[in-house]
């Protein structure tokens, strides 16, 4: 599944509305460029990582690390959701529930069975994959958007189900696990250590997803999203890839949920309500559903906007104002920046770059 | 036997809520191609309007009519303001907009009227009637009758009036409709208004049983979406029948299937959908269509 050769073969004559990820290959030979970019991003990440993690507690407090951990875990989940929204052209209103299933899997394994947390997190990933495939299979019958209706059902059903199955899930009080400590000898507090772990997972997951989407899979998905019939006529197994992508997306969400639980340490049924699923969709749309940078922007939006609202309105109404802000942000982004904030950033950057470059990019002039 | 009969009848009673919401969802879907997740909360807002008027001393039926009129106007306005800018976009965009409307409207309702559930007095009094051995409250019977009349009126409207036919034409083939000098934009706004009204009938008339609260329509919305899927989104009759079937099925399951109970009642519609779609992917009343690229 290497990206470079397929790209030159499969790429259609540049069409209107093609995404910049596609048009990027016009400027320079793609392969070395992608490698360089990945490397430089990786290097930058490592530097930031070390700087941040070594910062003394008075620069970045443990609470702020805790917040950052929430941002990163949400970003991972939103990245997974982007596979559906941005590439597969379908929607999941139940990613909050899949996130919750991941969190509970880890919580139960660690709390009741003494499984080490990394293995528990991997188990969450597998559970997510299986649940995703099981949901995806019958939903195929319904085609595209109707998948959303089925996923809506698990979003609504999970909290009462978690409350009901108290022998497994601890009922309304949920499950609490001990704090995750850094290995002996490393000078990190628990949130700092988890921050490092989460960042590495984020980088690895996004790198894998981006590679998957750059290759045959991404092409096939783009084709299927623009016309299922045409894609099928070109021997793309549209049904199979939809289920596969849904399963992968669910697995990523469950993994993110597992990491989320490791940070918060307590999972209760009302941590994973329908509003969480909505928040993830809001994050994906606001950030830009075809961008992994967008996933991070969207996650920051989801974590920090409600928080900063809490300072302006009375606490009783904070949840409602949060909903109003989500709604307004969603509508504004849909109307004015259909590619999300990441699209906005990219546009601005392209404008800057174009001034210095002779490689004018005709596609992006149209967007 | 009497108990079974009783359960079926009260299931039909709540089935009428789902049926009318499902019909509203169908109307919107046929017109603008949007699955309107905000349909339930729009009905909730109507119920609150009626409740406010009644607590200010207005007679129920006047408040009922005023709430319907208000819902019609608000529904049409929502189409004009929020849906028009994205008309003809992908279903995903449409869905995002209606989800945004859902969370926004729900919050606005809670901000205006508060979270506490309110009571609305039943216009049919507290009596009860015996139907073939089953006991139904006057409220159950009256509400079902009102919804039934609404559904019949809506059906007649789309079949026998010029306006109704125009709306169907605009929904089915906007380009040809435009050539016949039908103002498609106005028809779509009317469609949303009409859908909001149908939803409002259910919201207001069932408010005495459901209680008036921001979340009163949440589970009904889910069942209505399920009903519309079951009947096929293109079929108005299908949506109504789907709603009634699901109402009965959910009620029977929560009574007779061990381990379901009222909190997990939502399992039922989706189980029914799975079963139906395995056999008839286009829904009970939908038509199988071939697709051309």
XYZ file of C-alpha atoms in Angstrom:
660
model
C 0.000 0.000 0.000
C 2.613 2.534 -0.870
C 1.185 5.837 -1.936
C 3.426 7.061 -4.691
C 2.941 4.611 -7.559
C -0.822 4.267 -7.253
C -1.228 7.983 -7.087
C 0.221 8.606 -10.502
C -1.830 5.796 -11.974
C -5.196 6.303 -10.397
C -5.340 10.051 -10.185
C -8.133 11.355 -12.374
C -7.612 14.447 -14.473
C -7.772 17.201 -11.902
C -11.418 17.786 -11.188
C -13.130 20.626 -9.528
C -13.478 20.079 -5.838
C -10.570 17.686 -5.583
C -9.015 17.943 -2.191
C -5.643 19.589 -1.746
C -4.212 16.265 -0.564
C -4.680 15.096 -4.101
C -3.416 18.190 -5.804
C -0.301 18.277 -3.675
C 1.336 15.746 -5.926
C 1.356 18.198 -8.788
C 3.933 20.519 -7.347
C 6.784 18.117 -6.659
C 7.499 14.430 -6.941
C 5.479 13.175 -4.006
C 7.463 10.420 -2.347
C 10.524 12.246 -0.987
C 8.408 15.201 -0.060
C 6.094 13.166 2.110
C 9.037 11.460 3.747
C 10.722 14.758 4.536
C 7.566 16.214 5.872
C 6.910 13.226 8.087
C 10.454 13.394 9.368
C 10.383 17.076 10.129
C 7.018 16.775 11.840
C 8.370 13.850 13.831
C 11.474 15.769 14.879
C 9.447 18.802 15.861
C 7.136 16.564 17.851
C 9.969 14.929 19.771
C 11.448 18.302 20.672
C 8.105 19.669 21.832
C 7.489 16.458 23.738
C 10.705 16.577 25.652
C 10.505 20.288 26.332
C 6.935 20.007 27.538
C 7.454 16.939 29.643
C 10.614 18.261 31.280
C 9.036 21.623 32.048
C 8.863 22.178 35.795
C 5.463 22.034 37.410
C 5.139 25.790 37.669
C 5.259 26.199 33.897
C 2.762 23.489 32.957
C 0.864 22.176 35.949
C -0.346 18.631 36.332
C -3.889 19.864 35.797
C -2.907 21.424 32.503
C -1.296 18.156 31.487
C -4.542 16.451 32.399
C -6.379 18.874 30.096
C -3.883 18.274 27.318
C -4.417 14.559 27.756
C -8.115 15.072 27.220
C -7.367 17.067 24.074
C -5.078 14.373 22.713
C -7.434 11.491 23.406
C -10.340 13.390 21.839
C -8.092 14.211 18.892
C -7.390 10.514 18.354
C -11.103 9.714 18.430
C -11.904 12.590 16.065
C -9.150 11.419 13.736
C -10.910 8.065 13.621
C -14.260 9.734 13.039
C -12.699 11.709 10.174
C -12.230 8.453 8.294
C -16.000 8.248 8.095
C -16.926 11.907 7.725
C -14.117 13.003 5.464
C -13.349 9.915 3.425
C -16.067 7.302 3.567
C -18.801 9.940 3.209
C -20.848 8.499 6.032
C -21.477 9.493 9.599
C -21.368 7.923 13.004
C -23.532 9.401 15.707
C -22.216 6.716 18.031
C -18.500 7.353 18.321
C -19.005 8.629 21.844
C -20.400 5.201 22.707
C -17.485 3.413 21.023
C -15.157 5.702 22.967
C -17.055 4.647 26.089
C -16.827 0.968 25.212
C -13.046 1.368 24.932
C -12.871 3.186 28.258
C -14.953 0.537 30.008
C -13.001 -2.341 28.488
C -9.771 -0.939 29.878
C -11.399 -0.008 33.186
C -12.832 -3.496 33.715
C -9.661 -5.312 32.664
C -7.433 -3.183 34.877
C -9.717 -2.920 37.890
C -11.137 -6.444 38.042
C -8.591 -8.627 36.327
C -5.320 -6.890 37.123
C -4.316 -6.661 33.471
C -1.444 -4.196 32.859
C -2.795 -1.035 31.252
C -0.963 -1.229 27.892
C -2.442 -4.658 27.252
C -5.858 -3.453 28.389
C -5.645 -0.546 25.939
C -4.819 -2.945 23.128
C -7.756 -5.098 24.175
C -9.949 -1.991 23.886
C -8.679 -1.530 20.362
C -9.640 -5.084 19.471
C -13.062 -4.800 21.110
C -13.647 -1.585 19.175
C -12.685 -3.306 15.943
C -15.116 -6.158 16.563
C -17.997 -3.920 17.655
C -17.371 -1.668 14.674
C -17.473 -4.565 12.234
C -20.638 -5.940 13.834
C -22.320 -2.530 13.548
C -21.079 -1.983 10.045
C -22.383 -5.252 8.635
C -26.139 -4.803 9.064
C -25.845 -1.076 8.450
C -24.637 -1.827 4.935
C -28.132 -2.841 4.072
C -29.176 0.676 4.828
C -26.514 2.363 2.767
C -24.650 5.623 3.400
C -26.489 7.961 5.700
C -28.630 5.328 7.378
C -25.567 4.019 9.095
C -25.932 7.180 11.148
C -29.331 6.040 12.404
C -27.992 2.717 13.610
C -25.079 4.366 15.369
C -27.493 6.804 16.961
C -29.082 3.785 18.602
C -25.892 2.670 20.332
C -25.224 6.233 21.435
C -28.610 6.283 23.144
C -28.465 2.708 24.449
C -25.003 2.604 25.957
C -25.607 4.680 29.139
C -28.724 2.742 30.266
C -27.010 -0.514 29.316
C -23.937 0.381 31.389
C -26.184 1.190 34.328
C -28.115 -2.020 33.945
C -25.170 -4.430 33.656
C -23.883 -3.529 37.106
C -22.241 -6.920 37.740
C -19.847 -6.072 34.914
C -19.651 -2.307 34.844
C -20.206 -1.262 38.445
C -23.598 0.260 37.655
C -24.122 4.007 38.065
C -20.892 4.402 40.038
C -18.760 3.056 37.230
C -15.232 1.730 37.538
C -12.186 3.353 39.062
C -8.642 2.219 38.371
C -5.390 3.100 40.153
C -3.214 5.911 38.859
C -0.841 5.072 36.007
C 2.687 5.807 37.181
C 5.767 6.416 35.074
C 8.317 3.547 35.083
C 10.842 3.620 37.953
C 13.633 6.070 37.429
C 11.879 8.452 35.048
C 11.267 11.890 36.539
C 7.666 12.222 35.335
C 4.453 12.690 37.258
C 1.510 10.547 36.226
C -0.173 13.155 33.944
C 3.199 13.998 32.381
C 3.906 10.355 31.660
C 0.452 9.823 30.186
C 0.936 12.947 28.109
C 4.033 11.406 26.555
C 2.279 8.103 25.999
C -0.765 9.773 24.468
C 1.311 11.932 22.152
C 3.211 8.921 20.879
C -0.021 7.012 20.321
C -1.528 10.028 18.542
C 1.487 10.309 16.254
C 1.542 6.597 15.469
C -2.208 6.340 14.870
C -2.346 9.410 12.645
C 0.708 8.299 10.729
C -0.854 4.890 10.083
C -4.202 6.376 9.123
C -2.627 8.957 6.834
C -0.624 6.255 5.090
C -3.695 4.100 4.722
C -5.605 6.987 3.172
C -2.775 7.978 0.894
C -2.697 4.559 -0.703
C -5.173 2.398 -2.568
C -7.626 2.504 0.270
C -7.883 6.290 0.180
C -8.363 6.300 -3.586
C -11.023 3.629 -3.339
C -12.817 5.532 -0.591
C -12.743 8.778 -2.538
C -14.136 7.007 -5.558
C -16.877 5.335 -3.546
C -17.786 8.572 -1.798
C -18.217 10.471 -5.045
C -20.219 7.724 -6.730
C -20.819 4.294 -5.292
C -22.086 2.930 -8.567
C -19.095 4.110 -10.566
C -16.743 2.785 -7.929
C -18.448 -0.593 -7.984
C -18.215 -0.600 -11.770
C -14.466 -0.125 -11.390
C -14.213 -3.255 -9.283
C -13.948 -1.470 -5.966
C -15.595 -3.632 -3.294
C -17.556 -0.697 -1.885
C -19.406 -2.628 0.773
C -16.332 -4.362 2.070
C -14.281 -1.202 2.361
C -17.123 0.629 4.093
C -17.291 -2.052 6.777
C -13.492 -2.151 7.036
C -13.249 1.602 7.439
C -16.046 1.640 9.971
C -14.305 -1.063 11.987
C -10.958 0.760 11.887
C -12.625 3.999 12.849
C -14.396 2.307 15.763
C -11.154 0.680 16.894
C -9.385 4.046 16.933
C -12.245 5.572 18.930
C -12.114 2.706 21.434
C -8.352 3.063 21.817
C -8.826 6.780 22.430
C -11.458 5.940 25.037
C -9.037 3.599 26.779
C -6.398 6.347 26.994
C -9.069 8.779 28.159
C -9.971 6.438 30.987
C -6.314 6.106 32.010
C -6.218 9.890 32.443
C -9.539 10.378 34.212
C -9.277 7.052 36.126
C -13.038 6.865 36.642
C -15.620 5.969 34.020
C -19.328 6.270 34.743
C -22.290 5.743 32.415
C -22.939 9.472 32.091
C -19.407 10.169 30.853
C -20.416 8.692 27.502
C -23.787 10.150 26.633
C -25.134 11.239 23.280
C -23.646 14.684 23.911
C -20.155 13.155 23.737
C -20.934 11.706 20.306
C -22.219 15.110 19.237
C -19.094 16.780 20.618
C -16.908 14.483 18.551
C -18.883 15.281 15.397
C -18.681 18.981 16.240
C -14.931 18.667 16.704
C -14.525 16.864 13.395
C -16.598 19.382 11.452
C -15.111 22.454 13.118
C -11.552 21.234 12.686
C -12.062 19.991 9.168
C -13.001 16.410 8.503
C -10.302 15.686 5.930
C -7.404 16.789 8.055
C -5.555 15.261 10.984
C -4.337 18.670 12.096
C -8.016 19.543 12.012
C -8.705 16.682 14.416
C -6.358 18.270 16.946
C -7.875 21.727 16.422
C -11.349 20.239 16.789
C -10.388 18.407 19.971
C -9.016 21.609 21.479
C -12.318 23.287 20.577
C -14.314 20.533 22.250
C -12.245 20.603 25.443
C -11.547 24.286 25.948
C -14.650 26.057 24.628
C -17.080 24.600 27.190
C -14.528 25.294 29.898
C -14.044 28.934 29.034
C -17.825 29.298 28.785
C -18.112 28.193 32.392
C -16.439 31.433 33.429
C -19.041 33.633 31.783
C -22.370 31.993 32.552
C -23.833 30.580 35.714
C -22.873 26.939 36.194
C -26.453 25.673 36.041
C -26.865 26.881 32.472
C -23.302 26.129 31.352
C -24.258 22.865 29.655
C -26.975 24.587 27.670
C -24.749 27.429 26.561
C -22.184 24.834 25.583
C -24.797 23.251 23.317
C -25.697 26.630 21.838
C -22.053 27.351 21.084
C -21.597 23.921 19.492
C -24.650 24.487 17.339
C -23.561 27.963 16.281
C -20.008 26.831 15.567
C -21.239 23.897 13.506
C -23.543 26.081 11.440
C -20.966 28.822 10.914
C -18.306 26.365 9.828
C -20.696 24.529 7.499
C -21.832 27.781 5.888
C -18.542 29.637 5.662
C -15.615 27.212 5.976
C -16.812 23.880 4.599
C -13.328 22.469 5.050
C -13.137 23.423 8.695
C -10.571 25.520 10.464
C -7.759 23.334 9.151
C -8.922 24.200 5.635
C -8.743 27.845 6.578
C -5.193 27.449 7.852
C -4.199 25.572 4.722
C -5.717 28.231 2.504
C -3.815 30.969 4.289
C -0.586 29.019 4.063
C -1.081 28.349 0.375
C -1.656 32.006 -0.234
C 1.633 32.808 1.460
C 3.482 30.052 -0.324
C 2.093 30.947 -3.716
C 3.570 34.395 -3.531
C 6.997 32.946 -3.238
C 6.539 30.017 -5.540
C 6.237 29.703 -9.267
C 4.138 26.565 -8.819
C 0.756 28.180 -8.962
C -1.871 25.593 -8.080
C -4.877 26.028 -10.279
C -7.121 23.706 -8.269
C -6.831 25.682 -5.116
C -7.567 28.945 -6.770
C -11.080 27.623 -7.256
C -11.706 26.609 -3.679
C -55.973 -12.148 26.593
C -57.525 -8.948 27.851
C -54.107 -7.898 29.066
C -52.540 -8.503 25.685
C -55.335 -6.505 24.072
C -54.777 -3.733 26.607
C -51.044 -3.676 25.847
C -51.661 -3.580 22.099
C -54.078 -0.683 22.429
C -51.812 1.415 24.634
C -48.940 0.578 22.287
C -51.023 1.916 19.425
C -51.635 5.003 21.547
C -47.949 5.854 21.786
C -47.536 4.613 18.225
C -49.498 7.649 17.102
C -46.776 9.938 18.479
C -44.115 8.122 16.478
C -46.371 7.995 13.425
C -46.915 11.728 13.293
C -43.271 12.554 13.958
C -42.259 10.020 11.332
C -44.663 11.606 8.868
C -43.115 15.001 9.598
C -39.634 13.568 9.050
C -40.776 12.057 5.755
C -42.260 15.338 4.562
C -38.986 17.126 5.216
C -36.949 14.350 3.675
C -39.019 14.239 0.517
C -38.792 17.989 0.139
C -35.245 18.895 1.067
C -33.517 15.532 1.331
C -32.599 16.210 4.948
C -33.187 13.731 7.749
C -34.427 16.228 10.278
C -33.035 15.318 13.675
C -34.543 18.514 15.063
C -38.129 17.415 14.349
C -38.626 16.159 17.903
C -37.317 19.219 19.645
C -39.405 21.440 17.355
C -42.465 19.564 18.610
C -41.213 20.050 22.165
C -41.036 23.792 21.608
C -44.646 23.724 20.346
C -45.722 21.887 23.475
C -44.030 24.556 25.592
C -45.791 27.316 23.681
C -49.149 25.651 24.325
C -48.258 25.072 27.980
C -47.322 28.737 28.427
C -50.589 29.893 26.863
C -52.669 27.477 28.955
C -50.990 28.492 32.213
C -51.758 32.117 31.292
C -55.426 31.126 31.370
C -56.156 30.423 27.719
C -58.516 27.541 26.897
C -56.674 24.435 25.696
C -58.012 24.277 22.157
C -57.256 27.920 21.409
C -53.720 27.419 22.725
C -53.503 24.268 20.599
C -54.382 26.149 17.420
C -52.075 29.064 18.224
C -49.203 26.665 18.925
C -49.797 25.006 15.541
C -49.757 28.342 13.755
C -46.570 29.365 15.544
C -44.970 26.027 14.678
C -45.879 26.426 11.028
C -44.253 29.851 10.884
C -41.147 28.777 12.795
C -40.783 25.643 10.674
C -40.928 27.620 7.442
C -38.512 30.192 8.871
C -36.037 27.484 9.847
C -36.069 26.228 6.277
C -35.531 29.722 4.912
C -32.740 30.653 7.304
C -30.858 27.475 8.087
C -31.567 24.999 5.304
C -31.678 27.280 2.270
C -27.922 28.073 2.348
C -27.053 24.377 2.049
C -29.904 23.309 -0.237
C -28.828 20.520 -2.539
C -25.629 19.753 -0.636
C -24.551 16.281 0.356
C -26.668 14.396 2.892
C -23.771 14.657 5.321
C -23.918 18.455 5.301
C -27.699 18.366 5.693
C -27.407 15.980 8.586
C -24.836 18.152 10.322
C -27.108 21.150 9.983
C -30.113 19.363 11.468
C -27.993 17.916 14.266
C -26.789 21.452 14.991
C -30.424 22.563 15.027
C -31.254 19.728 17.422
C -28.615 20.586 20.005
C -29.110 24.334 19.587
C -32.912 24.295 19.843
C -32.881 21.882 22.751
C -30.565 24.180 24.670
C -32.630 27.241 23.774
C -35.804 25.508 24.975
C -34.107 24.634 28.252
C -32.794 28.185 28.641
C -36.216 29.739 28.053
C -38.436 27.353 30.000
C -36.010 25.650 32.381
C -35.212 21.993 32.925
C -38.008 21.100 35.318
C -40.807 18.991 33.864
C -44.170 20.775 33.719
C -47.682 19.399 33.702
C -50.321 20.161 31.104
C -53.928 19.369 31.996
C -55.603 16.915 29.624
C -58.334 18.533 27.517
C -60.288 15.278 27.537
C -60.731 15.094 31.303
C -59.692 12.264 33.577
C -62.343 9.692 32.595
C -61.777 6.326 31.009
C -63.590 4.226 28.449
C -63.885 0.484 28.010
C -63.069 -0.838 24.530
C -63.779 -4.558 24.077
C -62.666 -5.289 27.614
C -59.607 -3.027 27.673
C -59.612 0.168 29.682
C -58.352 3.318 27.928
C -58.184 6.803 29.383
C -60.098 9.543 27.628
C -56.769 11.250 27.040
C -55.346 8.227 25.194
C -58.418 7.912 23.030
C -58.826 11.617 22.333
C -55.154 12.148 21.492
C -55.183 9.194 19.119
C -58.321 10.539 17.433
C -56.819 14.001 16.970
C -53.625 12.576 15.479
C -55.598 10.250 13.238
C -57.630 13.169 11.902
C -54.412 15.132 11.325
C -52.863 12.269 9.395
C -55.971 11.878 7.242
C -56.094 15.623 6.597
C -52.432 15.611 5.603
C -53.068 12.695 3.264
C -56.057 14.425 1.679
C -54.080 17.645 1.367
C -51.357 15.960 -0.663
C -53.818 14.043 -2.804
C -56.630 16.463 -3.531
C -55.430 20.053 -3.312
C -53.473 21.989 -5.915
C -51.049 23.256 -3.303
C -50.412 19.726 -2.088
C -49.794 18.487 -5.598
C -47.449 21.391 -6.227
C -45.497 20.557 -3.119
C -45.187 16.963 -4.244
C -44.075 18.083 -7.669
C -41.447 20.404 -6.197
C -40.175 17.600 -3.986
C -40.082 14.987 -6.719
C -38.557 16.924 -9.544
C -37.562 20.499 -8.748
C -36.338 21.262 -12.258
C -39.576 20.266 -14.012
C -41.627 21.872 -11.282
C -39.827 25.130 -11.882
C -40.672 24.910 -15.585
C -44.330 24.636 -14.597
C -43.904 27.938 -12.754
C -43.998 26.379 -9.338
C -42.001 28.389 -6.820
C -39.886 25.501 -5.538
C -38.238 27.484 -2.761
C -41.578 28.503 -1.341
C -42.874 24.934 -1.585
C -39.893 23.643 0.370
C -40.447 26.256 3.085
C -44.146 25.298 3.161
C -43.126 21.655 3.465
C -41.010 22.394 6.502
C -43.812 24.466 7.984
C -46.312 21.691 7.411
C -43.968 19.106 8.885
C -43.467 21.288 11.942
C -47.253 21.555 12.296
C -47.786 17.804 12.082
C -45.057 17.315 14.675
C -46.603 20.024 16.830
C -49.981 18.247 16.853
C -48.278 15.229 18.399
C -46.212 17.349 20.780
C -49.139 19.330 22.160
C -51.827 16.653 22.238
C -49.556 14.104 23.922
C -48.025 16.642 26.318
C -50.429 15.631 29.141
C -49.118 12.043 29.036
C -45.464 12.745 28.244
C -45.064 15.714 30.582
C -43.589 18.918 29.195
C -39.794 18.907 29.467
C -36.882 19.666 27.119
C -36.250 15.939 26.651
C -39.892 14.906 26.237
C -39.509 13.971 22.579
C -36.056 12.370 22.689
C -37.056 8.731 22.632
C -40.042 9.474 20.389
C -37.676 11.023 17.864
C -35.562 7.884 17.815
C -38.606 5.701 17.346
C -39.886 8.030 14.647
C -36.584 7.833 12.782
C -36.774 4.089 13.136
C -40.357 4.164 11.873
C -39.390 6.231 8.852
C -36.568 3.809 8.077
C -38.925 0.915 8.534
C -41.571 2.333 6.230
C -39.110 3.705 3.735
C -38.285 7.411 3.829
C -40.132 7.992 0.562
C -43.455 6.667 1.735
C -45.781 8.766 3.873
C -48.152 5.875 4.510
C -45.167 3.679 5.306
C -43.931 6.089 7.942
C -47.312 6.144 9.662
C -47.711 2.371 9.601
C -44.097 1.992 10.748
C -44.795 4.260 13.708
C -47.856 2.276 14.774
C -46.068 -1.064 14.382
C -43.127 0.124 16.447
C -45.389 1.549 19.127
C -47.079 -1.822 19.587
C -43.830 -3.781 19.301
C -42.016 -1.648 21.851
C -44.880 -1.860 24.301
C -45.290 -5.615 23.981
C -41.557 -6.240 24.268
C -41.124 -4.153 27.378
C -44.026 -6.011 28.960
C -43.404 -9.586 27.871
C -39.725 -10.011 26.959
C -37.769 -10.521 30.180
C -34.843 -8.178 30.752
C -35.962 -5.357 28.474
C -38.074 -3.113 30.679
C -38.796 0.500 29.944
C -35.181 1.718 30.032
C -34.074 -0.593 27.229
C -37.262 -0.283 25.163
C -35.199 1.411 22.470
C -33.632 -1.929 21.611
C -36.915 -3.016 20.052
C -37.220 -0.625 17.115
C -33.700 -1.291 16.027
C -34.128 -5.024 16.309
C -37.251 -4.700 14.158
C -35.352 -2.583 11.641
C -32.568 -5.122 11.378
C -35.039 -7.876 10.732
C -37.044 -5.947 8.165
C -34.052 -4.646 6.303
C -32.518 -8.061 6.034
C -35.604 -9.068 4.081
C -36.609 -5.789 2.437
C -33.726 -3.305 2.286
C -35.929 -0.604 0.781
C -38.236 -0.595 3.784
C -41.734 -2.006 4.072
C -43.366 0.491 1.744
C -40.374 1.797 -0.173
C -39.844 0.958 -3.784
C -36.652 -0.789 -4.821
C -34.938 1.447 -7.298
C -32.062 0.875 -9.637
C -29.335 3.459 -9.526
C -27.618 5.095 -12.442
C -24.311 6.821 -12.221
